[in-house]
Amino acid sequence: GRMKIAVIDPRCSKTAARAWKWLPVEPVNGVPAIAMALIGWIIDNGRHDAQYLANTNKAAAREDNEPTWSQAAWLVKINPDGTSGQYLRASDLGRPIETRTKKDGSTWPFDAFVAKSGDDYATFDPNDETTPIEGDLFVDTTVNGIAVKSVLQIIYDASKVRTFDQWCDLAGIRSSDLNEIAKEFTSHGKKAVADLHRGVSQHTSGFYNVTAWYTVNALIGNIGWQGGLCKATTWNYTGNLPGKPFDVTKQYAGGIKAWGVNIIRHSAVYDQSTLFEGYPAKRTWYPFSTDIYQEVIPSIGDQYPYPIKALLLYMGSPVYALPSGHTLIEILRDTAKLPLFIASDITVGETSMFADYIFPDTTYLERWEFPGAHPSVSPKVFPIRQPAVAPLVGKVTVFGEEMAMNLEALILAMAEKLALPGYGDNVFGPGRHMRREEDLYLRMVANVAFGDKPDGSDRVPPADAEEIRIFEASRRHLPKTVFDAQRWKQVVGAENWPYVVYVLNRGGRFQSYADAYKDYRLTNAYDKMVGLYFENLVTTKNSITGKPYHPHGDFIPGPTDCAGNIIRDREAGYEMTLITYKYITQTKSRTGGNYWLSAVYPENFVEISTHDLRRLGLRNGDKVRAVSATNPEGVWDLGNGTRIPMVGKVKGIEGIRPGVAAFSLGHGHWAQGATSMEIDGVAVQVDQRRARGFHANAAMRVDPVLRNTTLSDVVGGSAVFYQSQIKLVKVD
């Protein structure tokens, strides 16, 4: 009863309904506006943690008993046009560049960073553990003829582009509410946190939104402290640490290695590649990101940076799940651009329906899974999902072993057929084979059980004879193709077996809550520098514009296309902002056939405010079609003559901001048994329950430059779910 939660969301979620305050924010640009308002308020009112922020390196942080430090006091060179550039370095002050020696004996030059401390300028190494350096937080001066500002000064200046009240007006909230939240947030030392998820990142400025909100956390120095910001922490399962029983990373030693540019051009700089042909590039490159899911199929469609011959899709259903997923259908149907499309799926889904071959897969209760941790969980955890029921799929023999048909069997079978290295006999050492899925997964469990200390001092306790008996007896219903105690024991060895059983009996390994904290600090603290200003963004050019990226968290208005042009659909009459959310009984794409869950919430709705309901002359239950600038007909065109209208029943509610239309994901299917099909001459019976409801991702904005994908975060984060404008048209 002592904790206060404030929720910033255009829709009153279940969390917001139980919160101290709910701010029904304007969804297009309101989220970063609130962050910038808070940054300015905290600094103006002296509520920032000046002692924490002054630390420039690890030694200074350790001297103050801080688990992290930041770049707040680092000096940055200011360009003649007023934009911020690279960090000021020792050489800019005429001081020598140091020579550092690596562990292998080679040397490299180190040009130290600079902070202002009173009348002096101190140079430092951010990772130095012996010489603490603190710096002034607010610096705007000239040194050696070079205009410089401190990082915190740059961020503060960005927050003062508008007044506090102006930021609140832009966000569509009352300034009195945010003022009260700001006071509360800064009244508990480090025991407060701004937690954020997809509603912050899924904008065209998502990276900058997230960084701005993390800057809010950094201002009160809460990172690594009890009640503050934590990070995801999990046990090492690959075994590439000293002492671990199985190093599974050596599976591919001497085998196939990745090379060249990825199809989605991640972790690669356009103008440093052999594909550089001037600006703009044909599609966006993402040098700072690793997973741009929405780019895979559109890049195949544009055959950029190269054409491909085959695609293997697992688990995902991008046609259904992605904003503007309808744009992918034409590409998936084009055999000139995609000669071979293979899917591993538990059903004939909205994406796998376009595949040449669909291989069966096991579903969640029938298979292994290692989901890891999440950055909202402070203890060190490693959940492990393992087969609990016999698979409903058929059996197949691979490497002489009988197993259930699933993704792993498919991969193993292809490896056997192609004689790929890293599969078959003696892969992990003499007698250590890779012929079945558990040959990998059980060894991963053994690594988790061993712990992360070389001497095994944090190993789990071994299961005793009674626990092992219970373990085996509780799995007696599983066929030997799934569970064979003797075979499993042989995979990990008799010594490791009791520890593996201990972990599997508990569904993974979970640090106790009490052990996650010590002396008001997180035992799993970040323990590194907190990035507030990113010099590599300044020194890297955007592949479309040819200009440097913006280097810090800030308010970047949107939505924009990939070239940075503002999209003005609202001015064209598309007055409603479309947002999505997940109802607790539904996932994005695969729970439509779960009748226990569907019975709870059989149909979703187009949810709008009661104010908009009256304004549009609608009544609850009226059918409306969602149309947009890039889908004016409001349909899903499957390319085979079938056109599915984006029509749903409208529902007026009080808990949503006027001007916003929301729908929950998981309904409105046209595959997964929702429409008729024939398999091997047998007609599959249609169940209209699976087709009920509304799915409007095809109304979401298509990028006008790329034309075959949704809007995306400019730096390379999420696809954009929250900045599309639509109209709702009544259907008679």
XYZ file of C-alpha atoms in Angstrom:
732
model
C 0.000 0.000 0.000
C 3.007 2.359 0.159
C 4.030 2.150 -3.490
C 2.626 4.636 -6.006
C 2.324 3.810 -9.694
C 1.710 6.380 -12.404
C 0.766 4.967 -15.815
C 1.278 6.909 -19.032
C -0.929 5.320 -21.693
C -3.681 6.597 -24.006
C -5.739 3.587 -22.910
C -6.689 2.782 -19.325
C -5.080 -0.621 -18.958
C -5.666 -2.914 -15.989
C -2.490 -1.521 -14.452
C -3.661 2.041 -15.036
C -7.017 1.192 -13.425
C -5.145 0.363 -10.210
C -2.618 3.182 -10.417
C -2.225 6.304 -8.291
C -2.373 8.381 -11.482
C -3.255 7.645 -15.094
C -2.089 10.077 -17.754
C -4.040 9.475 -21.008
C -1.170 10.699 -23.167
C -1.448 11.791 -26.791
C 0.008 8.667 -28.454
C 1.844 10.119 -31.471
C 4.349 12.450 -29.773
C 3.275 12.601 -26.144
C 5.568 9.963 -24.662
C 8.891 11.735 -25.431
C 7.334 15.103 -24.581
C 6.686 13.932 -21.026
C 10.247 12.622 -20.706
C 11.684 15.981 -21.801
C 9.367 17.807 -19.405
C 10.601 15.643 -16.528
C 14.271 16.124 -17.466
C 13.884 19.907 -17.376
C 11.812 19.863 -14.167
C 14.249 17.622 -12.283
C 17.238 19.811 -13.157
C 15.435 23.131 -12.644
C 14.354 22.035 -9.178
C 17.730 20.623 -8.184
C 16.288 17.139 -7.728
C 19.007 15.400 -9.762
C 21.699 13.278 -8.076
C 24.639 15.618 -8.691
C 27.144 13.439 -6.835
C 26.352 10.410 -8.972
C 26.270 12.339 -12.235
C 29.634 14.034 -11.578
C 31.477 10.701 -11.713
C 33.240 10.361 -15.057
C 34.899 6.992 -14.569
C 34.779 3.725 -12.700
C 37.191 4.843 -9.989
C 35.016 7.834 -9.112
C 31.937 5.611 -9.004
C 33.634 3.132 -6.696
C 34.776 5.960 -4.413
C 31.113 6.955 -4.029
C 29.942 3.354 -3.651
C 28.042 3.590 -6.939
C 27.535 0.536 -9.172
C 27.494 2.649 -12.362
C 28.696 5.961 -13.730
C 27.692 8.096 -16.703
C 28.910 10.562 -19.327
C 26.991 13.498 -17.811
C 30.156 15.545 -17.109
C 32.057 14.630 -20.274
C 32.787 17.525 -22.625
C 31.522 17.514 -26.203
C 32.655 19.726 -29.079
C 29.933 21.968 -30.500
C 29.812 22.422 -34.257
C 29.587 25.897 -35.865
C 25.892 25.280 -36.627
C 25.193 24.664 -32.948
C 24.826 20.895 -33.180
C 26.845 18.670 -30.876
C 29.676 16.570 -32.250
C 32.437 14.343 -30.959
C 33.859 14.263 -27.459
C 36.624 16.678 -26.536
C 39.870 14.717 -26.260
C 43.248 15.220 -24.626
C 44.838 15.961 -28.005
C 42.416 18.899 -28.435
C 44.057 20.426 -25.358
C 47.529 19.811 -26.731
C 48.134 16.942 -24.327
C 49.869 13.733 -25.433
C 48.054 10.651 -26.672
C 48.884 7.685 -24.451
C 50.102 4.312 -25.644
C 48.199 1.376 -24.155
C 49.213 -2.279 -24.225
C 46.776 -5.108 -24.859
C 46.952 -8.525 -23.227
C 48.566 -9.968 -26.340
C 51.388 -7.412 -26.138
C 50.216 -5.207 -29.004
C 49.756 -1.481 -28.436
C 47.109 1.051 -29.330
C 46.777 4.847 -28.945
C 44.406 6.191 -26.290
C 43.242 9.794 -26.567
C 41.723 10.519 -23.157
C 38.328 12.138 -22.598
C 37.973 15.514 -20.877
C 35.853 16.963 -18.087
C 35.921 20.476 -16.594
C 36.549 20.613 -12.875
C 36.427 24.172 -11.583
C 39.094 26.118 -13.477
C 40.920 22.990 -14.613
C 40.350 20.420 -17.334
C 40.906 16.830 -16.280
C 41.597 14.003 -18.718
C 40.462 10.496 -17.880
C 39.859 6.924 -18.951
C 36.211 5.955 -18.273
C 37.248 2.439 -17.229
C 40.102 3.537 -14.954
C 39.694 1.910 -11.533
C 42.485 3.805 -9.715
C 42.223 7.542 -10.467
C 38.800 8.998 -9.656
C 37.806 12.009 -11.758
C 34.716 14.113 -11.188
C 33.528 16.899 -13.465
C 31.229 19.893 -13.572
C 27.758 19.007 -14.789
C 26.750 22.206 -16.531
C 29.426 23.527 -18.863
C 29.015 25.856 -21.836
C 32.347 27.452 -22.677
C 35.269 27.631 -25.088
C 38.585 25.890 -24.577
C 41.567 26.244 -26.925
C 39.229 28.025 -29.317
C 36.814 25.070 -29.317
C 33.206 25.557 -28.228
C 32.251 22.798 -25.786
C 29.364 21.723 -23.622
C 28.979 18.986 -21.070
C 26.654 16.110 -21.963
C 24.178 17.069 -19.254
C 24.180 20.666 -20.485
C 23.338 19.448 -24.006
C 20.463 17.315 -22.721
C 19.230 20.094 -20.438
C 19.265 22.568 -23.336
C 17.159 20.131 -25.370
C 14.627 19.968 -22.542
C 14.359 23.775 -22.466
C 13.275 24.077 -26.105
C 9.790 24.193 -24.577
C 8.591 25.138 -21.137
C 7.223 22.533 -18.754
C 3.665 23.611 -19.521
C 4.316 23.528 -23.264
C 5.631 19.966 -23.080
C 2.519 18.978 -21.131
C 0.268 20.655 -23.692
C 2.043 18.773 -26.472
C 1.526 15.515 -24.568
C -2.130 16.335 -23.978
C -1.935 16.091 -20.182
C -2.465 18.462 -17.261
C 0.771 20.064 -16.085
C -0.464 19.847 -12.488
C -0.568 16.040 -12.770
C 2.953 15.776 -14.134
C 4.238 18.268 -11.588
C 2.870 16.051 -8.823
C 4.385 12.956 -10.410
C 7.767 14.688 -10.756
C 7.747 15.601 -7.067
C 6.854 12.049 -6.062
C 9.430 10.498 -8.418
C 12.231 12.590 -6.893
C 11.184 12.235 -3.253
C 12.551 8.769 -2.500
C 16.224 8.996 -3.391
C 17.102 6.081 -5.647
C 13.945 4.109 -4.818
C 11.948 5.181 -7.847
C 11.990 4.022 -11.448
C 10.567 4.829 -14.861
C 9.782 1.455 -16.427
C 8.951 1.332 -20.110
C 7.971 -1.103 -22.805
C 6.653 -1.181 -26.364
C 4.462 1.908 -26.219
C 7.668 3.948 -25.871
C 9.850 2.191 -28.438
C 7.387 1.537 -31.250
C 7.616 5.004 -32.772
C 9.764 6.319 -35.616
C 11.817 7.977 -32.856
C 11.661 4.926 -30.590
C 15.391 4.827 -29.819
C 15.355 8.470 -28.738
C 12.181 8.000 -26.695
C 13.724 5.108 -24.795
C 17.022 6.940 -24.248
C 15.184 10.023 -22.981
C 13.308 7.940 -20.412
C 16.506 6.169 -19.339
C 17.999 9.628 -18.903
C 15.155 10.359 -16.463
C 16.293 7.314 -14.476
C 19.941 8.352 -14.655
C 19.143 11.815 -13.280
C 18.172 10.304 -9.927
C 21.022 7.769 -10.017
C 18.738 4.763 -9.534
C 20.518 2.288 -11.812
C 21.628 -0.770 -9.860
C 19.879 0.182 -6.610
C 17.011 -1.478 -4.791
C 13.808 0.132 -5.996
C 15.574 1.520 -9.054
C 16.389 0.340 -12.562
C 17.620 -3.220 -12.989
C 18.869 -5.293 -15.902
C 18.135 -8.791 -17.139
C 20.489 -11.313 -15.536
C 20.631 -14.989 -16.329
C 22.968 -17.948 -15.978
C 25.340 -18.787 -18.778
C 24.025 -21.809 -20.667
C 26.404 -21.974 -23.631
C 29.260 -23.187 -21.447
C 31.884 -20.808 -22.833
C 33.091 -19.892 -19.336
C 35.902 -21.556 -17.358
C 34.899 -24.705 -15.504
C 31.640 -25.321 -17.347
C 30.958 -28.969 -18.218
C 29.916 -28.412 -21.871
C 31.070 -25.658 -24.198
C 28.369 -25.922 -26.869
C 29.785 -22.940 -28.758
C 32.488 -25.275 -30.053
C 29.856 -27.272 -31.898
C 30.606 -25.358 -35.055
C 34.376 -25.146 -34.677
C 35.857 -25.481 -38.143
C 32.394 -25.455 -39.689
C 30.267 -22.847 -41.428
C 30.859 -19.242 -40.360
C 28.835 -16.157 -41.158
C 30.324 -13.652 -43.575
C 29.243 -10.643 -45.603
C 26.280 -8.337 -45.077
C 23.062 -9.619 -43.528
C 19.871 -9.339 -45.589
C 18.570 -6.722 -43.121
C 21.923 -4.896 -43.136
C 22.299 -4.819 -39.379
C 25.601 -4.114 -37.624
C 27.012 -2.787 -40.890
C 27.797 0.760 -42.033
C 26.572 1.580 -45.525
C 29.355 3.919 -46.642
C 32.000 1.505 -45.355
C 30.666 -1.404 -47.405
C 31.452 -2.460 -50.954
C 27.762 -1.832 -51.746
C 28.047 1.911 -51.214
C 26.645 3.776 -54.232
C 25.950 7.193 -52.778
C 22.881 8.466 -50.946
C 20.155 7.452 -50.539
C 20.680 3.711 -50.302
C 17.972 1.541 -51.791
C 16.851 0.565 -48.286
C 17.812 1.617 -44.788
C 20.945 0.188 -43.159
C 20.994 -0.346 -39.390
C 24.572 -0.146 -38.070
C 23.493 -0.023 -34.401
C 20.890 -2.798 -34.346
C 20.838 -6.578 -34.632
C 17.218 -7.587 -35.188
C 14.973 -5.607 -37.514
C 12.227 -8.183 -37.937
C 10.026 -6.039 -40.159
C 12.824 -5.655 -42.728
C 13.438 -9.303 -43.638
C 10.701 -10.018 -46.173
C 10.608 -6.494 -47.702
C 14.373 -6.729 -48.284
C 13.809 -10.062 -50.017
C 11.170 -8.347 -52.133
C 13.551 -5.576 -53.191
C 16.350 -8.134 -53.619
C 18.563 -5.806 -51.629
C 21.375 -6.059 -50.857
C 21.090 -9.292 -52.855
C 18.472 -11.792 -54.047
C 17.930 -14.931 -52.011
C 17.020 -18.445 -53.062
C 15.209 -19.759 -49.991
C 13.546 -18.594 -46.790
C 12.965 -20.703 -43.684
C 10.344 -19.212 -41.375
C 9.992 -20.443 -37.798
C 7.373 -19.547 -35.200
C 6.684 -15.995 -36.362
C 3.725 -14.844 -38.440
C 4.831 -11.455 -39.787
C 1.871 -11.069 -42.170
C -0.515 -11.136 -39.205
C 1.682 -9.718 -36.451
C 3.493 -6.807 -38.108
C 2.090 -3.365 -38.806
C 1.348 -3.172 -42.556
C 1.795 -6.935 -42.725
C -0.367 -7.042 -45.847
C 2.522 -5.605 -47.872
C 4.426 -8.866 -47.382
C 1.842 -11.019 -49.170
C 2.806 -9.963 -52.692
C 6.467 -10.714 -51.949
C 5.747 -14.137 -50.438
C 3.723 -15.071 -53.529
C 6.420 -13.977 -56.009
C 8.483 -17.056 -56.883
C 10.885 -14.939 -58.943
C 11.952 -13.089 -55.790
C 11.401 -15.963 -53.369
C 11.950 -19.246 -55.242
C 11.581 -21.459 -52.171
C 9.634 -20.701 -49.002
C 9.726 -23.264 -46.187
C 7.855 -22.832 -42.915
C 7.962 -24.707 -39.626
C 4.626 -24.099 -37.955
C 2.097 -25.676 -35.586
C -0.725 -24.660 -37.934
C -1.400 -23.320 -41.408
C -1.132 -19.704 -40.377
C -1.525 -16.301 -42.001
C 2.109 -16.359 -43.154
C 2.883 -20.066 -43.523
C -0.159 -20.430 -45.809
C 2.029 -18.910 -48.545
C 4.859 -21.414 -48.039
C 5.824 -24.108 -50.551
C 6.298 -26.556 -47.687
C 5.024 -26.498 -44.129
C 6.832 -28.788 -41.725
C 5.040 -29.625 -38.454
C 6.303 -28.272 -35.188
C 5.642 -29.057 -31.558
C 3.728 -26.544 -29.487
C 4.661 -25.059 -26.133
C 3.751 -27.980 -23.833
C 5.460 -30.457 -26.167
C 8.846 -28.821 -26.546
C 11.946 -27.299 -25.002
C 12.437 -23.568 -24.663
C 15.006 -21.327 -22.953
C 13.427 -17.851 -22.726
C 16.094 -16.228 -20.529
C 15.381 -13.222 -18.305
C 13.678 -9.844 -18.687
C 14.981 -6.419 -17.593
C 12.130 -5.989 -15.126
C 13.290 -9.008 -13.069
C 15.966 -8.195 -10.501
C 16.919 -11.750 -9.384
C 19.098 -13.897 -11.603
C 16.776 -16.347 -13.349
C 16.798 -18.997 -16.053
C 13.386 -20.563 -16.728
C 13.386 -23.771 -18.763
C 10.346 -25.065 -20.565
C 10.485 -28.824 -21.186
C 8.162 -31.409 -22.749
C 5.164 -32.060 -20.505
C 2.882 -33.992 -22.875
C 3.361 -36.390 -25.761
C 3.585 -34.548 -29.107
C 0.576 -34.785 -31.394
C 2.771 -34.652 -34.507
C 4.112 -37.695 -36.312
C 7.503 -39.324 -35.892
C 10.548 -39.309 -38.133
C 13.962 -40.993 -38.074
C 17.028 -38.752 -38.324
C 20.645 -39.812 -37.699
C 19.178 -43.235 -36.916
C 17.137 -41.772 -34.041
C 13.341 -41.724 -33.868
C 11.930 -38.349 -32.812
C 8.874 -36.134 -33.093
C 8.526 -33.905 -36.135
C 9.440 -30.359 -35.116
C 11.841 -27.560 -35.970
C 14.787 -29.367 -34.408
C 14.062 -32.548 -36.366
C 13.870 -30.463 -39.539
C 17.244 -28.833 -38.890
C 18.859 -32.131 -37.967
C 17.428 -33.785 -41.076
C 18.740 -31.049 -43.355
C 22.126 -31.273 -41.645
C 22.205 -35.055 -42.170
C 21.156 -34.767 -45.813
C 23.732 -32.047 -46.531
C 26.460 -33.614 -44.359
C 26.920 -30.350 -42.499
C 29.651 -30.037 -39.856
C 28.505 -29.572 -36.288
C 25.944 -32.389 -36.424
C 26.134 -36.140 -35.963
C 28.728 -38.064 -33.987
C 31.382 -36.711 -31.605
C 30.412 -33.084 -32.162
C 31.092 -31.964 -28.579
C 33.979 -34.376 -28.081
C 34.495 -38.152 -28.141
C 31.171 -39.872 -27.505
C 29.341 -36.548 -27.264
C 26.977 -36.551 -30.210
C 24.548 -34.065 -31.729
C 21.865 -36.355 -33.102
C 18.814 -35.318 -31.075
C 17.504 -32.049 -29.671
C 18.240 -33.079 -26.091
C 21.892 -33.651 -27.020
C 22.086 -29.863 -27.032
C 19.398 -28.861 -24.554
C 20.375 -31.182 -21.697
C 23.969 -29.971 -21.897
C 22.692 -26.413 -21.694
C 20.757 -27.378 -18.542
C 23.930 -28.897 -17.100
C 25.751 -25.600 -17.691
C 23.021 -23.686 -15.868
C 23.135 -26.146 -12.972
C 26.923 -25.776 -12.686
C 26.731 -22.014 -12.166
C 29.035 -19.298 -13.397
C 32.003 -19.614 -11.024
C 34.989 -21.611 -12.324
C 35.207 -23.717 -9.171
C 31.526 -24.639 -9.231
C 30.935 -23.008 -5.842
C 27.550 -21.692 -7.012
C 26.381 -25.051 -8.328
C 22.862 -26.134 -7.420
C 22.431 -28.960 -4.884
C 22.195 -32.454 -6.390
C 18.834 -34.177 -6.449
C 18.762 -37.109 -4.027
C 17.549 -40.585 -4.927
C 13.940 -39.833 -3.969
C 13.816 -36.687 -6.061
C 15.291 -38.530 -9.044
C 12.634 -41.217 -8.596
C 9.892 -38.573 -8.589
C 11.459 -36.934 -11.642
C 11.387 -40.151 -13.643
C 7.953 -41.263 -12.410
C 6.348 -37.929 -13.288
C 7.471 -38.393 -16.895
C 6.405 -41.998 -17.303
C 3.542 -40.934 -19.581
C 5.968 -39.562 -22.175
C 7.053 -41.809 -25.070
C 10.707 -42.789 -25.346
C 11.035 -40.560 -28.381
C 10.605 -37.663 -25.922
C 11.909 -38.938 -22.577
C 14.298 -41.763 -21.864
C 15.961 -41.455 -18.459
C 18.921 -43.631 -19.358
C 19.568 -41.802 -22.613
C 19.240 -38.410 -20.915
C 21.618 -39.469 -18.165
C 24.120 -40.666 -20.746
C 24.027 -37.299 -22.541
C 25.152 -35.298 -19.493
C 27.029 -38.052 -17.665
C 26.367 -39.678 -14.314
C 28.172 -36.911 -12.398
C 26.021 -34.107 -13.841
C 22.722 -36.001 -13.850
C 21.544 -35.233 -10.252
C 22.177 -31.512 -10.813
C 20.304 -31.541 -14.130
C 17.357 -33.260 -12.432
C 17.370 -30.642 -9.673
C 17.056 -27.811 -12.206
C 14.475 -29.505 -14.432
C 12.284 -30.445 -11.469
C 12.025 -26.741 -10.654
C 11.421 -25.525 -14.186
C 14.766 -23.759 -14.297
C 17.067 -21.964 -11.897
C 15.879 -18.982 -9.870
C 17.875 -16.864 -7.461
C 16.009 -16.158 -4.241
C 14.486 -12.703 -3.993
C 16.516 -11.897 -0.866
C 19.779 -12.735 -2.614
C 19.041 -10.206 -5.356
C 19.751 -7.349 -2.924
C 22.525 -6.458 -0.506
C 22.921 -3.177 1.362
C 20.153 -1.607 -0.734
C 21.996 -2.442 -3.947
C 21.244 -5.004 -6.620
C 23.637 -7.917 -6.505
C 23.074 -8.190 -10.263
C 23.912 -4.560 -10.959
C 24.761 -3.243 -14.413
C 28.305 -2.386 -13.208
C 29.187 -0.413 -16.343
C 29.032 3.097 -17.725
C 25.532 4.359 -18.459
C 25.358 5.800 -21.971
C 23.685 9.205 -22.230
C 25.498 10.486 -25.332
C 26.525 8.306 -28.272
C 29.511 9.583 -30.224
C 29.274 6.751 -32.748
C 25.904 8.152 -33.854
C 27.621 11.428 -34.725
C 30.416 9.764 -36.690
C 28.046 7.493 -38.667
C 25.875 8.642 -41.551
C 22.262 7.657 -42.052
C 22.131 5.483 -45.174
C 19.110 7.334 -46.558
C 19.856 10.980 -45.732
C 23.645 10.882 -45.681
C 23.558 12.922 -42.485
C 24.825 11.957 -39.011
C 22.375 10.519 -36.505
C 21.182 12.510 -33.487
C 23.448 11.524 -30.551
C 21.252 11.625 -27.423
C 17.765 11.107 -26.047
C 15.504 13.885 -27.227
C 12.100 14.841 -28.582
C 12.114 13.876 -32.270
C 8.704 14.658 -33.786
C 6.974 11.981 -35.792
C 5.811 9.973 -37.457
C 8.438 10.192 -40.180
C 9.342 8.103 -43.170
C 12.784 6.534 -43.440
C 14.131 9.776 -44.953
C 12.993 11.801 -41.959
C 10.023 13.504 -43.620
C 6.994 14.120 -41.394
C 3.905 12.166 -42.441
C 0.789 14.316 -42.285
C -2.091 11.860 -42.578
C -4.012 13.615 -39.828
C -4.087 16.785 -41.900
C -5.523 14.704 -44.756
C -8.541 13.808 -42.621
C -7.370 10.581 -40.973
C -8.249 11.842 -37.522
C -7.995 8.747 -35.322
C -4.715 7.333 -34.022
C -4.729 3.537 -34.137
C -3.119 1.628 -31.265
C -3.051 -2.011 -30.189
C -2.744 -3.960 -26.969
C -2.862 -7.574 -25.825
C -5.798 -8.970 -23.908
C -4.579 -11.370 -21.240
C -6.098 -14.471 -22.883
C -4.709 -13.831 -26.364
C -1.298 -13.669 -27.993
C -0.604 -11.999 -31.316
C -1.325 -14.879 -33.626
C -1.688 -18.386 -32.214
C -4.406 -18.490 -29.574
C -7.361 -18.110 -31.926
C -7.870 -21.875 -31.875
C -7.705 -22.224 -28.100
C -11.365 -22.572 -27.190
C -10.855 -22.336 -23.445
C -9.271 -18.912 -23.923
C -11.623 -17.814 -26.687
C -14.636 -18.547 -24.490
C -13.431 -15.869 -22.061
C -13.201 -13.186 -24.756
C -14.613 -14.561 -28.022
C -14.535 -11.316 -29.985
C -12.602 -8.070 -29.812
C -13.862 -4.604 -30.667
C -12.868 -1.285 -32.157
C -12.588 0.621 -28.887
C -13.060 4.393 -28.924
C -14.070 6.984 -26.359
C -17.738 7.601 -25.701
C -17.061 11.177 -26.815
C -15.929 9.928 -30.245
C -18.816 7.472 -30.367
C -21.296 10.346 -30.088
C -19.285 12.634 -32.369
C -19.220 10.047 -35.147
C -22.920 9.256 -34.761
C -22.241 5.649 -33.784
C -23.769 3.243 -31.291
C -22.207 0.307 -29.498
C -22.263 -2.708 -31.786
C -22.267 -0.725 -35.027
C -19.882 -2.105 -37.607
C -17.070 0.169 -38.781
C -14.323 -0.224 -41.344
C -10.773 1.020 -40.663
C -9.284 2.867 -43.641
C -6.000 4.725 -43.928
C -3.931 6.729 -46.386
C -2.084 3.593 -47.513
C -5.131 1.289 -47.377
C -8.089 3.457 -48.391
C -10.267 0.394 -49.115
C -9.660 -1.038 -45.640
C -8.997 -4.634 -46.722
C -6.566 -7.491 -46.393
C -5.835 -8.520 -49.996
C -4.553 -12.114 -49.946
C -3.576 -11.958 -53.607
C -5.695 -14.938 -54.636
C -8.955 -13.092 -55.170
C -9.812 -13.123 -51.492
C -10.217 -9.701 -49.900
C -11.015 -9.532 -46.208
C -12.501 -6.240 -44.989
C -11.114 -4.687 -41.824
C -14.540 -4.413 -40.249
C -15.281 -4.713 -36.551
C -17.889 -3.808 -33.998
C -17.367 -0.474 -32.314
C -17.415 -0.157 -28.544
C -17.473 3.134 -26.682
C -15.530 3.202 -23.406
C -14.522 5.849 -20.891
C -10.987 4.566 -20.438
C -9.416 5.796 -23.644
C -8.255 9.165 -24.896
C -10.559 10.870 -27.438
C -9.085 10.644 -30.922
C -7.641 7.169 -30.288
C -8.942 3.833 -31.595
C -7.654 0.637 -29.982
C -8.035 -3.063 -30.672
C -6.635 -6.107 -28.915
C -4.421 -8.436 -30.914
C -5.261 -12.096 -31.459
C -8.650 -12.048 -33.201
C -9.805 -11.644 -36.786
C -8.001 -14.612 -38.348
C -8.339 -15.751 -41.945
C -6.085 -18.821 -41.602
C -5.556 -21.311 -38.739
C -8.792 -23.058 -39.620
C -10.792 -19.852 -40.052
C -11.226 -20.385 -43.800
C -11.594 -23.497 -45.913
C -8.666 -25.402 -47.361
C -7.888 -28.813 -48.721
C -4.979 -30.983 -47.575
C -4.172 -34.198 -49.470
C -7.669 -34.219 -50.936
C -9.337 -33.801 -47.560
C -11.406 -30.687 -46.897
C -10.568 -29.093 -43.566
C -13.675 -28.071 -41.685
C -13.969 -24.333 -41.123
C -14.603 -22.966 -37.639
C -15.992 -19.449 -37.823
C -15.120 -18.858 -34.160
C -11.527 -18.440 -35.275
C -12.470 -15.689 -37.727
C -14.440 -13.595 -35.238
C -13.274 -10.141 -34.322
C -11.192 -7.397 -35.839
C -7.602 -7.199 -37.021
C -6.474 -3.854 -38.439
C -2.695 -4.077 -38.821
C -3.179 -3.619 -42.574
C -4.488 -0.110 -41.868
C -1.176 0.871 -40.297
C 1.043 3.263 -42.208
C 3.273 2.002 -45.017
C 6.553 3.884 -45.422
C 6.071 6.083 -48.520
C 9.747 5.835 -49.488
C 10.185 2.076 -49.142
C 6.545 1.295 -50.096
C 6.560 -2.339 -48.954
C 7.053 -2.130 -45.207
C 5.737 -0.319 -42.199
C 7.241 2.762 -40.610
C 10.295 1.932 -38.502
C 12.454 3.457 -35.813
C 15.194 5.429 -37.573
C 18.025 3.853 -35.549
C 16.721 0.329 -36.011
C 14.408 -0.590 -33.191
C 10.825 -1.713 -33.372
C 8.267 -1.533 -36.107
C 5.855 1.337 -35.473
C 2.518 0.369 -33.914
C 1.450 3.678 -32.384
C 1.683 6.446 -34.992
C -0.775 5.419 -37.720
C -3.776 7.594 -38.508
C -7.076 6.100 -39.695
C -10.720 6.883 -40.347
C -13.601 4.813 -39.070
C -16.347 4.441 -41.671
C -19.721 3.055 -40.653
C -20.737 -0.112 -42.487
C -24.457 -0.585 -43.104
